[in-house]
Structures are given as C-alpha cells and as structure tokens.
CSV table of C-alpha atoms and ligand atoms in Angstrom, one decimal:
chain,number,residue,atom,x,y,z
A,585,UNK,CA,20.2,-9.5,24.6
A,586,UNK,CA,19.3,-6.1,23.1
A,587,UNK,CA,17.0,-4.0,25.2
A,588,UNK,CA,13.5,-5.4,24.5
A,589,UNK,CA,12.1,-2.3,22.7
A,590,UNK,CA,15.1,-2.3,20.4
A,591,UNK,CA,14.0,-5.6,19.1
A,592,UNK,CA,12.6,-5.8,15.7
A,593,UNK,CA,9.4,-7.9,15.4
A,594,UNK,CA,11.1,-11.1,14.3
A,595,UNK,CA,13.7,-11.1,17.0
A,596,UNK,CA,11.1,-10.2,19.5
A,597,UNK,CA,9.0,-13.2,18.3
A,598,UNK,CA,12.1,-15.5,18.7
A,599,UNK,CA,12.8,-14.1,22.2
A,600,UNK,CA,9.2,-14.7,23.2
A,601,UNK,CA,9.4,-18.2,21.9
A,602,UNK,CA,12.7,-19.0,23.7
A,603,UNK,CA,11.4,-17.5,27.0
A,604,UNK,CA,14.1,-14.9,27.0
A,605,UNK,CA,11.5,-12.2,27.0
A,606,UNK,CA,7.9,-12.1,28.1
A,607,UNK,CA,5.1,-10.1,26.4
A,608,UNK,CA,4.6,-8.1,29.5
A,609,UNK,CA,8.3,-7.1,29.5
A,610,UNK,CA,8.2,-6.1,25.8
A,611,UNK,CA,4.9,-4.2,26.2
A,612,UNK,CA,6.1,-2.4,29.3
A,613,UNK,CA,9.3,-1.4,27.6
A,614,UNK,CA,7.3,0.0,24.6
A,615,UNK,CA,5.1,1.9,27.0
A,616,UNK,CA,8.1,3.4,28.8
A,617,UNK,CA,9.6,4.3,25.4
A,618,UNK,CA,6.3,6.0,24.4
A,619,UNK,CA,6.4,7.9,27.7
A,620,UNK,CA,9.9,9.0,27.1
A,621,UNK,CA,9.8,9.9,23.4
A,622,UNK,CA,6.3,10.4,22.2
A,623,UNK,CA,6.2,14.0,23.3
A,624,UNK,CA,9.0,14.6,20.8
A,625,UNK,CA,7.9,12.3,18.0
A,626,UNK,CA,4.1,12.8,18.1
A,627,UNK,CA,3.3,9.2,17.0
A,628,UNK,CA,0.4,8.4,19.3
A,629,UNK,CA,-3.1,9.9,19.4
A,630,UNK,CA,-4.3,7.4,22.0
A,631,UNK,CA,-2.4,5.0,24.2
A,632,UNK,CA,-4.0,2.0,25.7
A,633,UNK,CA,-1.7,1.0,28.6
A,634,UNK,CA,-4.3,-1.1,30.5
A,635,UNK,CA,-5.6,-3.0,27.5
A,636,UNK,CA,-2.0,-3.6,26.3
A,637,UNK,CA,-0.8,-5.0,29.7
A,638,UNK,CA,-3.9,-7.1,30.0
A,639,UNK,CA,-3.4,-8.6,26.6
A,640,UNK,CA,0.3,-9.1,27.3
A,641,UNK,CA,-0.5,-11.0,30.5
A,642,UNK,CA,-3.0,-13.2,28.7
A,643,UNK,CA,-0.4,-13.9,26.1
A,644,UNK,CA,2.2,-14.9,28.7
A,645,UNK,CA,-0.3,-17.1,30.4
A,646,UNK,CA,-1.1,-18.9,27.2
A,647,UNK,CA,2.6,-19.3,26.5
A,648,UNK,CA,3.3,-20.7,29.9
A,649,UNK,CA,0.6,-23.4,29.1
A,650,UNK,CA,2.4,-24.2,25.8
A,651,UNK,CA,-0.2,-22.4,23.7
A,652,UNK,CA,0.3,-19.8,21.0
A,653,UNK,CA,-2.5,-18.2,18.9
A,654,UNK,CA,-0.1,-17.3,16.1
A,655,UNK,CA,3.5,-16.2,15.6
A,656,UNK,CA,2.3,-12.7,16.6
A,657,UNK,CA,1.0,-13.8,20.0
A,658,UNK,CA,2.3,-11.2,22.5
A,659,UNK,CA,3.7,-8.7,20.0
A,660,UNK,CA,3.0,-5.1,20.8
A,661,UNK,CA,1.3,-3.4,17.9
A,662,UNK,CA,0.2,0.2,17.0
A,663,UNK,CA,-2.9,0.8,14.8
A,664,UNK,CA,-3.4,3.8,12.5
A,665,UNK,CA,-6.3,5.9,13.8
A,666,UNK,CA,-8.5,5.0,10.9
A,667,UNK,CA,-9.4,1.5,12.1
A,668,UNK,CA,-12.0,0.8,14.7
A,669,UNK,CA,-10.3,-0.8,17.7
A,670,UNK,CA,-12.0,-1.7,21.0
A,671,UNK,CA,-11.8,0.8,23.8
A,672,UNK,CA,-10.4,3.7,21.8
A,673,UNK,CA,-11.9,6.5,19.9
A,674,UNK,CA,-11.5,6.6,16.1
A,675,UNK,CA,-10.6,10.2,15.1
A,676,UNK,CA,-9.0,9.8,11.7
A,677,UNK,CA,-6.7,12.6,12.8
A,678,UNK,CA,-9.6,15.0,12.5
A,679,UNK,CA,-11.2,17.4,15.1
A,680,UNK,CA,-14.4,16.5,13.3
A,681,UNK,CA,-14.4,13.0,15.0
A,682,UNK,CA,-12.8,14.1,18.3
A,683,UNK,CA,-13.9,11.5,20.9
A,684,UNK,CA,-15.9,9.4,18.4
A,685,UNK,CA,-16.5,6.0,19.9
A,686,UNK,CA,-16.9,3.5,17.1
A,687,UNK,CA,-19.9,1.2,17.5
A,688,UNK,CA,-18.1,-1.9,16.1
A,689,UNK,CA,-14.6,-3.3,15.7
A,690,UNK,CA,-12.9,-3.4,12.3
A,691,UNK,CA,-12.4,-6.9,10.9
A,692,UNK,CA,-8.6,-6.5,10.6
A,693,UNK,CA,-8.3,-5.4,14.3
A,694,UNK,CA,-10.5,-8.3,15.3
A,695,UNK,CA,-8.3,-10.7,13.4
A,696,UNK,CA,-5.1,-9.2,14.9
A,697,UNK,CA,-6.5,-9.4,18.4
A,698,UNK,CA,-7.5,-13.0,17.8
A,699,UNK,CA,-3.9,-13.7,16.7
A,700,UNK,CA,-2.8,-12.5,20.2
A,701,UNK,CA,-1.3,-9.1,19.3
A,702,UNK,CA,-1.1,-6.5,22.1
A,703,UNK,CA,-2.9,-3.3,21.2
A,704,UNK,CA,-0.7,-0.4,22.3
A,705,UNK,CA,-2.9,2.4,20.9
A,706,UNK,CA,-3.9,4.5,17.9
A,707,UNK,CA,-1.3,6.2,15.7
A,708,UNK,CA,-1.1,9.7,14.2
A,709,UNK,CA,-1.9,10.4,10.5
A,710,UNK,CA,-2.9,13.1,8.1
A,711,UNK,CA,-6.6,14.0,8.5
A,712,UNK,CA,-8.7,11.2,7.0
A,713,UNK,CA,-5.5,9.8,5.5
A,714,UNK,CA,-5.2,12.6,3.0
A,715,UNK,CA,-1.6,13.8,2.9
A,716,UNK,CA,2.0,12.7,2.5
A,717,UNK,CA,3.7,14.1,5.6
A,718,UNK,CA,1.3,13.7,8.6
A,719,UNK,CA,1.4,17.5,8.9
A,720,UNK,CA,-2.3,17.6,8.2
A,721,UNK,CA,-3.0,15.8,11.5
A,722,UNK,CA,-5.4,18.1,13.4
A,723,UNK,CA,-3.8,16.9,16.7
A,724,UNK,CA,-0.1,17.0,16.6
A,725,UNK,CA,3.0,17.2,14.5
A,726,UNK,CA,4.8,13.9,13.9
A,727,UNK,CA,8.5,13.8,13.4
A,728,UNK,CA,10.9,11.5,11.6
A,729,UNK,CA,13.2,9.8,14.1
A,730,UNK,CA,16.1,9.9,11.6
A,731,UNK,CA,16.0,13.7,11.6
A,732,UNK,CA,13.5,15.4,13.9
A,733,UNK,CA,13.3,18.4,11.5
A,734,UNK,CA,11.9,16.2,8.8
A,735,UNK,CA,8.5,14.6,8.2
A,736,UNK,CA,8.0,10.8,8.6
A,737,UNK,CA,5.9,10.8,5.4
A,738,UNK,CA,2.2,10.1,5.4
A,739,UNK,CA,-0.5,9.5,5.8
A,740,UNK,CA,0.6,6.6,8.1
A,741,UNK,CA,3.4,8.7,9.5
A,742,UNK,CA,2.7,7.8,13.1
A,743,UNK,CA,3.0,4.1,12.2
A,744,UNK,CA,6.4,4.5,10.4
A,745,UNK,CA,7.9,6.9,13.0
A,746,UNK,CA,6.8,4.7,15.9
A,747,UNK,CA,8.3,1.6,14.3
A,748,UNK,CA,11.6,3.2,13.4
A,749,UNK,CA,11.9,4.6,16.9
A,750,UNK,CA,11.0,1.2,18.3
A,751,UNK,CA,7.9,2.4,20.2
A,752,UNK,CA,5.9,-0.5,18.7
A,753,UNK,CA,6.8,-4.0,17.4
A,754,UNK,CA,4.7,-3.7,14.3
A,755,UNK,CA,1.9,-1.5,12.9
A,756,UNK,CA,-1.3,-1.6,10.9
A,757,UNK,CA,-1.7,1.2,8.4
A,758,UNK,CA,-3.8,2.0,5.3
A,759,UNK,CA,-2.7,2.6,1.8
A,760,UNK,CA,-4.9,4.4,-0.8
A,761,UNK,CA,-2.1,6.0,-2.8
A,762,UNK,CA,1.0,5.0,-1.0
A,763,UNK,CA,0.3,5.8,2.6
A,764,UNK,CA,2.0,2.7,4.0
A,765,UNK,CA,4.9,2.5,1.5
A,766,UNK,CA,5.9,6.2,1.4
A,767,UNK,CA,6.2,6.7,5.2
A,768,UNK,CA,7.9,3.3,5.5
A,769,UNK,CA,10.4,4.5,2.9
A,770,UNK,CA,11.0,7.8,4.7
A,771,UNK,CA,11.5,6.1,8.1
A,772,UNK,CA,13.6,3.1,7.0
A,773,UNK,CA,11.1,0.3,7.8
A,774,UNK,CA,9.3,-2.3,5.6
A,775,UNK,CA,5.8,-1.4,4.4
A,776,UNK,CA,3.4,-3.7,2.5
A,777,UNK,CA,0.2,-3.0,0.6
A,778,UNK,CA,-1.8,-6.2,-0.4
A,779,UNK,CA,-3.7,-6.8,-3.6
A,780,UNK,CA,-7.0,-4.9,-3.5
A,781,UNK,CA,-9.6,-7.4,-2.1
A,782,UNK,CA,-7.0,-9.4,-0.1
A,783,UNK,CA,-7.9,-7.7,3.2
A,784,UNK,CA,-11.1,-6.5,4.6
A,785,UNK,CA,-12.0,-2.8,4.7
A,786,UNK,CA,-14.8,-3.3,7.2
A,787,UNK,CA,-14.2,-0.8,10.0
A,788,UNK,CA,-11.5,1.1,8.1
A,789,UNK,CA,-12.9,4.6,7.6
A,790,UNK,CA,-12.9,5.0,3.9
A,791,UNK,CA,-11.2,7.7,1.9
A,792,UNK,CA,-11.4,6.4,-1.7
A,793,UNK,CA,-13.0,2.9,-1.4
A,794,UNK,CA,-12.0,1.7,-4.8
A,795,UNK,CA,-8.3,2.0,-3.8
A,796,UNK,CA,-8.2,1.8,0.1
A,797,UNK,CA,-6.5,-1.2,1.4
A,798,UNK,CA,-5.2,-2.0,4.9
A,799,UNK,CA,-1.4,-2.4,4.9
A,800,UNK,CA,1.2,-3.6,7.3
A,801,UNK,CA,4.5,-2.3,8.6
A,802,UNK,CA,7.3,-4.0,10.4
A,803,UNK,CA,11.0,-3.7,10.4
A,804,UNK,CA,11.3,-6.7,8.1
A,805,UNK,CA,9.4,-8.5,5.4
A,806,UNK,CA,9.1,-11.5,7.7
A,807,UNK,CA,7.2,-9.3,10.2
A,808,UNK,CA,4.9,-8.0,7.3
A,809,UNK,CA,4.3,-11.6,6.2
A,810,UNK,CA,3.1,-12.6,9.7
A,811,UNK,CA,0.9,-9.5,9.9
A,812,UNK,CA,-0.6,-10.1,6.5
A,813,UNK,CA,-1.2,-13.8,7.4
A,814,UNK,CA,-3.3,-12.6,10.3
A,815,UNK,CA,-5.5,-10.2,8.4
A,816,UNK,CA,-5.8,-11.8,4.9
A,817,UNK,CA,-8.9,-13.5,3.6
A,818,UNK,CA,-12.6,-13.2,2.7
A,819,UNK,CA,-14.8,-11.2,4.9
A,820,UNK,CA,-18.6,-11.4,4.6
A,821,UNK,CA,-18.7,-7.8,5.8
A,822,UNK,CA,-16.7,-6.5,2.9
A,823,UNK,CA,-18.0,-7.5,-0.5
A,824,UNK,CA,-14.8,-6.4,-2.2
A,825,UNK,CA,-12.8,-9.0,-0.5
A,826,UNK,CA,-12.2,-12.1,-2.6
A,827,UNK,CA,-12.0,-15.8,-1.9
A,828,UNK,CA,-8.4,-16.3,-3.0
A,829,UNK,CA,-6.6,-18.9,-1.0
A,830,UNK,CA,-4.2,-17.6,1.6
A,831,UNK,CA,-0.9,-19.6,1.7
A,832,UNK,CA,0.2,-21.3,5.0
A,833,UNK,CA,3.1,-18.9,5.0
A,834,UNK,CA,3.7,-15.7,3.0
A,835,UNK,CA,7.4,-16.6,2.9
A,836,UNK,CA,8.1,-19.3,0.4
A,837,UNK,CA,11.0,-21.5,1.7
A,838,UNK,CA,11.8,-22.5,-1.9
A,839,UNK,CA,12.1,-18.9,-3.2
A,840,UNK,CA,15.0,-18.4,-5.5
A,841,UNK,CA,16.2,-15.5,-7.6
A,842,UNK,CA,17.4,-17.9,-10.2
A,843,UNK,CA,15.7,-17.0,-13.4
A,844,UNK,CA,13.4,-14.5,-11.8
A,845,UNK,CA,12.8,-11.6,-14.2
A,846,UNK,CA,12.9,-8.2,-12.6
A,847,UNK,CA,11.3,-5.5,-14.7
A,848,UNK,CA,12.6,-1.9,-14.5
A,849,UNK,CA,9.9,0.4,-15.9
A,850,UNK,CA,11.6,2.9,-18.1
A,851,UNK,CA,9.3,5.7,-17.0
A,852,UNK,CA,10.5,5.7,-13.4
A,853,UNK,CA,14.0,6.9,-13.8
A,854,UNK,CA,13.6,10.5,-15.0
A,855,UNK,CA,15.5,13.5,-13.8
A,856,UNK,CA,14.1,14.9,-10.6
A,857,UNK,CA,15.0,11.9,-8.6
A,858,UNK,CA,17.5,12.3,-5.8
A,859,UNK,CA,20.8,10.7,-7.2
A,860,UNK,CA,21.2,8.6,-4.0
A,861,UNK,CA,17.8,7.1,-4.4
A,862,UNK,CA,18.6,5.9,-8.0
A,863,UNK,CA,22.0,4.6,-6.9
A,864,UNK,CA,20.8,2.6,-3.9
A,865,UNK,CA,17.9,1.0,-5.8
A,866,UNK,CA,20.2,0.1,-8.7
A,867,UNK,CA,22.7,-1.4,-6.2
A,868,UNK,CA,19.9,-3.6,-4.8
A,869,UNK,CA,19.1,-4.7,-8.4
A,870,UNK,CA,22.8,-5.6,-8.9
A,871,UNK,CA,22.6,-7.8,-5.9
A,872,UNK,CA,19.5,-9.5,-7.2
A,873,UNK,CA,21.2,-10.1,-10.5
A,874,UNK,CA,24.2,-11.6,-8.7
A,875,UNK,CA,21.8,-14.1,-7.2
A,876,UNK,CA,20.6,-15.2,-10.6
A,877,UNK,CA,17.8,-12.7,-11.4
A,878,UNK,CA,17.5,-11.3,-14.9
A,879,UNK,CA,17.0,-7.6,-15.5
A,880,UNK,CA,14.2,-6.8,-18.1
A,881,UNK,CA,13.4,-3.4,-19.4
A,882,UNK,CA,9.6,-2.8,-19.5
A,883,UNK,CA,7.4,0.1,-20.2
A,884,UNK,CA,4.3,1.5,-18.4
A,885,UNK,CA,3.4,4.1,-21.1
A,886,UNK,CA,0.6,5.7,-19.0
A,887,UNK,CA,2.8,6.2,-15.9
A,888,UNK,CA,3.1,9.9,-16.6
A,889,UNK,CA,-0.7,10.2,-16.1
A,890,UNK,CA,-0.9,8.1,-12.9
A,891,UNK,CA,-0.7,10.9,-10.3
A,892,UNK,CA,-3.3,13.1,-12.0
A,893,UNK,CA,-5.6,10.1,-12.5
A,894,UNK,CA,-5.2,9.2,-8.9
A,895,UNK,CA,-5.9,12.7,-7.7
A,896,UNK,CA,-9.1,13.0,-9.8
A,897,UNK,CA,-10.5,9.6,-8.8
A,898,UNK,CA,-9.4,9.8,-5.1
A,899,UNK,CA,-10.9,13.3,-4.7
A,900,UNK,CA,-14.1,12.3,-6.5
A,901,UNK,CA,-14.5,9.3,-4.2
A,902,UNK,CA,-13.6,11.3,-1.1
A,903,UNK,CA,-16.1,14.0,-2.0
A,904,UNK,CA,-19.0,11.6,-2.2
A,905,UNK,CA,-17.8,9.4,0.6
A,906,UNK,CA,-17.2,12.2,3.2
A,907,UNK,CA,-20.7,13.7,2.7
A,908,UNK,CA,-21.9,11.7,5.7
A,909,UNK,CA,-19.6,13.8,7.9
A,910,UNK,CA,-22.1,16.6,8.2
A,911,UNK,CA,-22.7,17.0,11.9
A,912,UNK,CA,-26.0,15.1,11.7
A,913,UNK,CA,-25.1,11.5,10.7
A,914,UNK,CA,-21.5,11.8,11.9
A,915,UNK,CA,-19.1,14.3,13.5
A,916,UNK,CA,-19.3,17.2,15.9
A,917,UNK,CA,-22.0,19.7,15.1
A,918,UNK,CA,-20.9,23.4,15.4
A,919,UNK,CA,-23.0,26.1,16.9
A,920,UNK,CA,-24.7,28.0,14.1
A,921,UNK,CA,-26.8,31.2,14.0
A,922,UNK,CA,-28.6,30.5,10.7
A,923,UNK,CA,-32.1,29.0,10.8
A,924,UNK,CA,-31.7,26.3,8.3
A,925,UNK,CA,-29.8,23.0,8.0
A,926,UNK,CA,-27.7,24.1,5.1
A,927,UNK,CA,-26.0,26.8,7.1
A,928,UNK,CA,-25.5,24.4,10.0
A,929,UNK,CA,-23.8,21.8,7.7
A,930,UNK,CA,-21.8,24.5,6.0
A,931,UNK,CA,-20.4,25.9,9.3
A,932,UNK,CA,-19.9,22.4,10.7
A,933,UNK,CA,-17.9,21.2,7.7
A,934,UNK,CA,-15.9,24.4,7.1
A,935,UNK,CA,-14.9,24.6,10.8
A,936,UNK,CA,-14.5,20.9,11.5
A,937,UNK,CA,-12.5,19.8,8.5
A,938,UNK,CA,-8.9,20.8,7.8
A,939,UNK,CA,-7.4,22.5,4.7
A,940,UNK,CA,-6.3,19.3,2.8
A,941,UNK,CA,-9.6,17.5,3.3
A,942,UNK,CA,-11.5,20.6,2.1
A,943,UNK,CA,-9.2,20.9,-0.9
A,944,UNK,CA,-9.9,17.2,-1.8
A,945,UNK,CA,-13.7,17.7,-1.3
A,946,UNK,CA,-13.6,20.8,-3.5
A,947,UNK,CA,-11.6,19.1,-6.2
A,948,UNK,CA,-13.9,16.1,-6.0
A,949,UNK,CA,-17.0,18.2,-6.3
A,950,UNK,CA,-15.5,19.9,-9.3
A,951,UNK,CA,-14.4,16.8,-11.2
A,952,UNK,CA,-17.9,15.3,-10.7
A,953,UNK,CA,-19.8,18.5,-11.6
A,954,UNK,CA,-22.1,18.4,-14.7
A,955,UNK,CA,-19.8,20.4,-16.9
A,956,UNK,CA,-16.5,18.8,-15.9
A,957,UNK,CA,-17.4,15.2,-15.3
A,958,UNK,CA,-16.7,14.0,-18.9
A,959,UNK,CA,-13.4,15.8,-19.1
A,960,UNK,CA,-12.1,14.7,-15.7
A,961,UNK,CA,-13.8,11.9,-13.9
A,962,UNK,CA,-14.7,9.9,-16.9
A,963,UNK,CA,-11.3,10.4,-18.6
A,964,UNK,CA,-9.6,9.4,-15.4
A,965,UNK,CA,-11.6,6.2,-15.3
A,966,UNK,CA,-10.5,5.4,-18.8
A,967,UNK,CA,-6.8,6.1,-18.0
A,968,UNK,CA,-7.1,3.9,-14.9
A,969,UNK,CA,-8.1,0.9,-17.1
A,970,UNK,CA,-5.3,1.7,-19.6
A,971,UNK,CA,-2.8,1.9,-16.7
A,972,UNK,CA,-4.0,-1.5,-15.4
A,973,UNK,CA,-3.6,-3.0,-18.9
A,974,UNK,CA,0.0,-1.5,-19.0
A,975,UNK,CA,0.8,-3.4,-15.9
A,976,UNK,CA,-0.9,-6.6,-17.2
A,977,UNK,CA,1.3,-6.4,-20.3
A,978,UNK,CA,4.4,-5.9,-18.2
A,979,UNK,CA,3.7,-9.1,-16.4
A,980,UNK,CA,4.1,-10.9,-19.7
A,981,UNK,CA,7.8,-10.2,-19.6
A,982,UNK,CA,8.7,-10.0,-15.9
A,983,UNK,CA,7.8,-11.5,-12.5
A,984,UNK,CA,8.4,-8.5,-10.3
A,985,UNK,CA,8.7,-4.8,-11.0
A,986,UNK,CA,11.4,-2.8,-9.2
A,987,UNK,CA,11.2,1.0,-8.8
A,988,UNK,CA,12.2,3.5,-6.1
A,989,UNK,CA,9.4,4.0,-3.6
A,990,UNK,CA,9.7,7.8,-3.6
A,991,UNK,CA,11.7,10.2,-5.8
A,992,UNK,CA,13.4,11.7,-2.7
A,993,UNK,CA,14.3,11.0,0.9
A,994,UNK,CA,12.3,12.6,3.7
A,995,UNK,CA,11.7,16.3,3.2
A,996,UNK,CA,11.8,19.0,5.9
A,997,UNK,CA,8.7,19.8,8.0
A,998,UNK,CA,7.0,22.8,6.5
A,999,UNK,CA,8.7,22.6,3.1
A,1000,UNK,CA,5.7,21.3,1.1
A,1001,UNK,CA,2.9,22.3,3.4
A,1002,UNK,CA,1.8,25.3,1.3
A,1003,UNK,CA,2.6,23.6,-2.0
A,1004,UNK,CA,0.0,20.8,-2.6
A,1005,UNK,CA,1.5,19.9,-6.0
A,1006,UNK,CA,5.0,19.3,-4.5
A,1007,UNK,CA,3.4,17.3,-1.6
A,1008,UNK,CA,1.5,15.1,-4.1
A,1009,UNK,CA,4.8,14.5,-6.0
A,1010,UNK,CA,6.0,12.2,-3.3
A,1011,UNK,CA,3.3,9.7,-4.3
A,1012,UNK,CA,4.4,9.7,-7.9
A,1013,UNK,CA,5.7,6.1,-7.8
A,1014,UNK,CA,3.2,4.6,-5.4
A,1015,UNK,CA,-0.2,5.5,-6.8
A,1016,UNK,CA,0.1,3.1,-9.8
A,1017,UNK,CA,-0.3,0.0,-7.5
A,1018,UNK,CA,-3.5,1.4,-6.0
A,1019,UNK,CA,-5.0,2.3,-9.4
A,1020,UNK,CA,-4.2,-1.2,-10.7
A,1021,UNK,CA,-5.1,-2.9,-7.4
A,1022,UNK,CA,-1.6,-4.6,-7.2
A,1023,UNK,CA,0.4,-5.7,-4.2
A,1024,UNK,CA,3.5,-3.6,-3.5
A,1025,UNK,CA,6.2,-3.4,-0.9
A,1026,UNK,CA,8.7,-0.8,0.2
A,1027,UNK,CA,12.0,-1.9,1.7
A,1028,UNK,CA,15.0,0.1,2.9
A,1029,UNK,CA,18.0,-0.2,0.5
A,1030,UNK,CA,20.4,2.4,1.8
A,1031,UNK,CA,21.0,5.8,3.3
A,1032,UNK,CA,21.7,9.3,2.0
A,1033,UNK,CA,24.9,11.1,3.0
A,1034,UNK,CA,22.7,12.9,5.6
A,1035,UNK,CA,21.8,9.5,7.1
A,1036,UNK,CA,18.2,9.4,5.8
A,1037,UNK,CA,16.7,6.1,4.7
A,1038,UNK,CA,16.2,5.4,1.0
A,1039,UNK,CA,13.8,2.6,-0.2
A,1040,UNK,CA,13.0,0.4,-3.2
A,1041,UNK,CA,9.5,-0.6,-4.2
A,1042,UNK,CA,8.7,-4.1,-5.5
A,1043,UNK,CA,5.4,-4.9,-7.2
A,1044,UNK,CA,4.0,-8.2,-8.2
A,1045,UNK,CA,0.9,-9.4,-10.2
A,1046,UNK,CA,-2.4,-9.5,-8.2
A,1047,UNK,CA,-2.5,-12.2,-5.4
A,1048,UNK,CA,1.3,-12.8,-5.7
A,1049,UNK,CA,2.0,-11.4,-2.3
A,1050,UNK,CA,4.1,-14.5,-1.4
A,1051,UNK,CA,6.6,-13.8,-4.2
A,1052,UNK,CA,6.9,-10.2,-3.2
A,1053,UNK,CA,7.5,-10.9,0.5
A,1054,UNK,CA,9.8,-13.8,-0.2
A,1055,UNK,CA,11.9,-11.7,-2.5
A,1056,UNK,CA,12.2,-8.9,0.1
A,1057,UNK,CA,12.9,-11.4,2.9
A,1058,UNK,CA,15.7,-12.9,0.8
A,1059,UNK,CA,17.2,-9.4,0.3
A,1060,UNK,CA,16.9,-8.7,4.0
A,1061,UNK,CA,18.9,-11.9,4.8
A,1062,UNK,CA,21.8,-10.4,2.9
A,1063,UNK,CA,21.5,-6.7,4.0
A,1064,UNK,CA,20.7,-5.0,7.3
A,1065,UNK,CA,19.4,-1.6,6.2
A,1066,UNK,CA,16.1,-2.4,7.8
A,1067,UNK,CA,17.6,-3.2,11.1
A,1068,UNK,CA,19.4,0.1,11.6
A,1069,UNK,CA,18.1,2.1,14.6
A,1070,UNK,CA,18.0,5.9,14.6
A,1071,UNK,CA,19.7,7.6,17.5
A,1072,UNK,CA,17.1,9.7,19.2
A,1073,UNK,CA,18.2,13.0,20.6
A,1074,UNK,CA,15.9,15.7,22.0
A,1075,UNK,CA,18.4,18.1,20.6
A,1076,UNK,CA,17.4,17.2,17.1
A,1077,UNK,CA,17.6,19.8,14.3
A,1078,UNK,CA,15.0,22.5,14.0
A,1079,UNK,CA,13.1,21.4,17.1
B,1901,LIG,N1,-0.5,10.7,0.0
B,1901,LIG,C1,-1.6,10.2,-0.8
B,1901,LIG,C2,-2.8,11.2,-0.7
B,1901,LIG,O1,-2.7,12.2,0.0
B,1901,LIG,C3,-2.0,8.9,-0.4
B,1901,LIG,C4,-2.8,8.8,0.8
B,1901,LIG,C5,-3.2,7.4,1.3
B,1901,LIG,O2,-2.6,6.5,0.8
B,1901,LIG,N2,-4.0,7.4,2.3
B,1901,LIG,O3,-3.8,11.0,-1.4
C-alpha cells in the first residue's frame, strides 16, 4: 500500500473501510508530514495534534464496533482559517484577530465533525480572504508544492498547497470570487464551490456576504462530493440557505455524457491565455465529445465586465462588513495618543489591517460614496443581474459550461504583489459563478512543460451540483492528472 499520507481521500476512505489503515495511522502520518514540510510550505496557521488524535481514536473505536458516521469518518481534514472551529483561534490570516477565540462553532465545521472528520488545524490564507496568492497572509508565506518559487494561488492557498503536498486528506475553503477554484487549479487538486445558499455561512467570517460560499477541496471529485454531502442543506442560523433537497449521493451512478451539451462561452478564449491552458482544456473537451457529449458555442456577452463588477461589489460589501473590526467590537486595539475614539479606531485599523484589505476598504468606501454610488455601485448591481441573465440564457442551449479555471498556471511569488490589477486578473474566469450564484468546479486537466498543473472549470445551473460532480468524477475515472503527487524538495527554486 502507498504510504498513508500519500493517499488521496478516496483511497484513504477505502483503506479505512478495509481495515488496511486506521484513522490514527493516517492522522499521525499527516501530523508527521506537517512537522517535516510545513516550515517550507507555510500551509498551517494552527495545528491541533491532540484534538486530531482524539477524534481519530474515536473514529477507530466506532469502526471497530461496526459503526461509521459517514464516508468521511476518520478522514484528516484541514480548515481554512475563516471558519470557527472548536479549540482554535480564528485569525482570518490577519494580525487584527491574532489569538481571537470564536464564541461559537461554524455550522459547516459542526457538520463535518458530526460526520466524523479529524480536524488537523487551521490553514493559511490571504488576509480576510482577499487576494489570489496567499501572499497577503499576515503570518507566513505559503508556497506551491509543484514549484516552491511559485504561489499556491489564493485566497485558500493553504488548503490547496496542503492537499497537493498530502499534508491533509481534504480541506474546507471559502469562495467569494474563486478562492477555492483558483488555488485548486494552481496546485493540481479538485475544488468545488456550491450554489449560493446550498451551504451555511454561519461561522464563516464574511468578506462579501452576497457572494461568500463555503467550498470544498479534495484530490478528486468523489472526495468533494462526500465533503459537500456533509455540509449541504438548510441552516436556521443562515437565512440565505435554501431548502432544496440534498441528493443521497452527489455522484449520480447513471451519469452519462451521451447527449450532454457542453457550452464553450466564446468570451473565454481570448489572447492572453497561456497556450498550454487552452490546449489542455480543449483536450479534455475532446474526450468528453468522444464519450458522446455535444459541443455547443454559447455567449456570455457581459463576461468582459465581470471582473470590474465583482471588484466594485465585493469591495463595497467588504467596506461595510469590516466596519465592526474597529478595536472596540472586534480586533486588537492599538495604543493611541489621541484623546478621542476616532483617532483610536484610525490607528487600530491602519496598523492592524494589511495593504490589500485597506485597498478593498478604500475602494469600497469610494464606490459607495455619495458622488460615486450611482456610477459604480448601482451600475455594478445592474451588470450583475445582466450577467446572471446571460448565464440563464446559456442554460437554454447547454447543460454544462466548460472554461479554463485561470488564464495562466501558477505565477512566481512576488510577481504580482505590487500590481493589484495583474493579481485580480487571475480571477477573470471564476468571479462569474459568484456573481450569478452558480455551482462551479475546478479539476486538473494537464501540466505545463514546467510541470505546473493546469485546470478546467465546469459550471452548472443552480442546484445542479450532482451533474457537475458526476461529470468531473467520470473524467477522473479516465485520467489521473488529479492523482499526481509533487516531489517535494527543500532545494526548491528561489527558496
Ligand atoms: N481572489 C479574489 C479576491 O481577492 C477572490 C477571493 C475569494 O474568493 N475569497 O477578491
């Protein structure tokens, strides 16, 4: 058998079921691998060895008695540090919340724990989930295990890097504009964002609440399906969740490509895309066609406005949403010499929050200001509805949409740090799903000549997660891109 930590989630689940592997062995192997590699990779902000081993022992005891809480019982999992998890601080990658002990547990973590997962700890991210490279983490730099000189993507970079490097069996992330799918693409794992309202946001620290959604990452679509199964459904604590029935399995055993219409939105294939990305996605399409799918050309005429629209709306929401981080209601208050509360809040926020978060707050305050609101915020709301109607129209002629997840493979650390617009460009293809509230998945479809993963994105109509996951699962039965393991070497480039 492969070394336990080299097991992707599905094989691990099978090995647990056959008794070849115990949850304690798998968990211990992950903890050892974290010990060996996390100093290099920078994935974890907080490790929970005691909680993890205790949960793993409980899972093994259940199994010995012939019980299992879910397919995920005993699987070691990492959680992005924006979710409240018991016995761990929630920092959101920010110094502002250093040591913050949440007073309650997020609904998704509670569900996962009830499914028997083993909580390994909290994973690194861009501060308050704002960023596309995890370089805006206030704590540590996170690296891509496929090339240590490159970013793992962001903001759930810690999740994707830890999964690719096999430090965890699965991961829980959040996706407001692509933060699960883009890092999954850069690190060669599978990332899934559900329909808005499918999963509770209670206990997920919000960034832009009209787009935030918990997402899952695993090596394969099968792993994502199990994770989604555990967290999907109505939550009385989150009024935006909807009572839409959750299937018994997110993988449909009768799934077939025969007659399935795959829409290729014309607007996604412009110059500026790395040739290898285009080639690998089109090869994946060719295979789907060979299985009986039909290619359809569709148009999303407002796609060219998606990124700007997202930035205006996400910044506006972040601006109003983050006002409670003022050193009074939340966050660490800074020493101040002024004699009024304004100077205290000013100092606390300018010293406590990092550059990207400040940039978003500034942008948000501008687009909502009296003179600009009708030109920016209100226009962006209109474009958002138009964009959603473009998708609705596309579903008239296709069952799934296929695009690349990102225009390029992982970029080098530092390359885009001083260039916000270049950084935002890596979300070009992912933000549409958040604006329209649609489910979307990223799966590896190849590698560049430098050995960097390349990914395709699949989108489906709202609530059709099962179609999406079944399609990706079927693809992954035929290809093994998602099972490739990076060779870790501390001699990596540009270390
Ligand atoms: N990278 C995008 C941003 O910085 C998306 C972030 C996210 O999905 N949390 O806004």
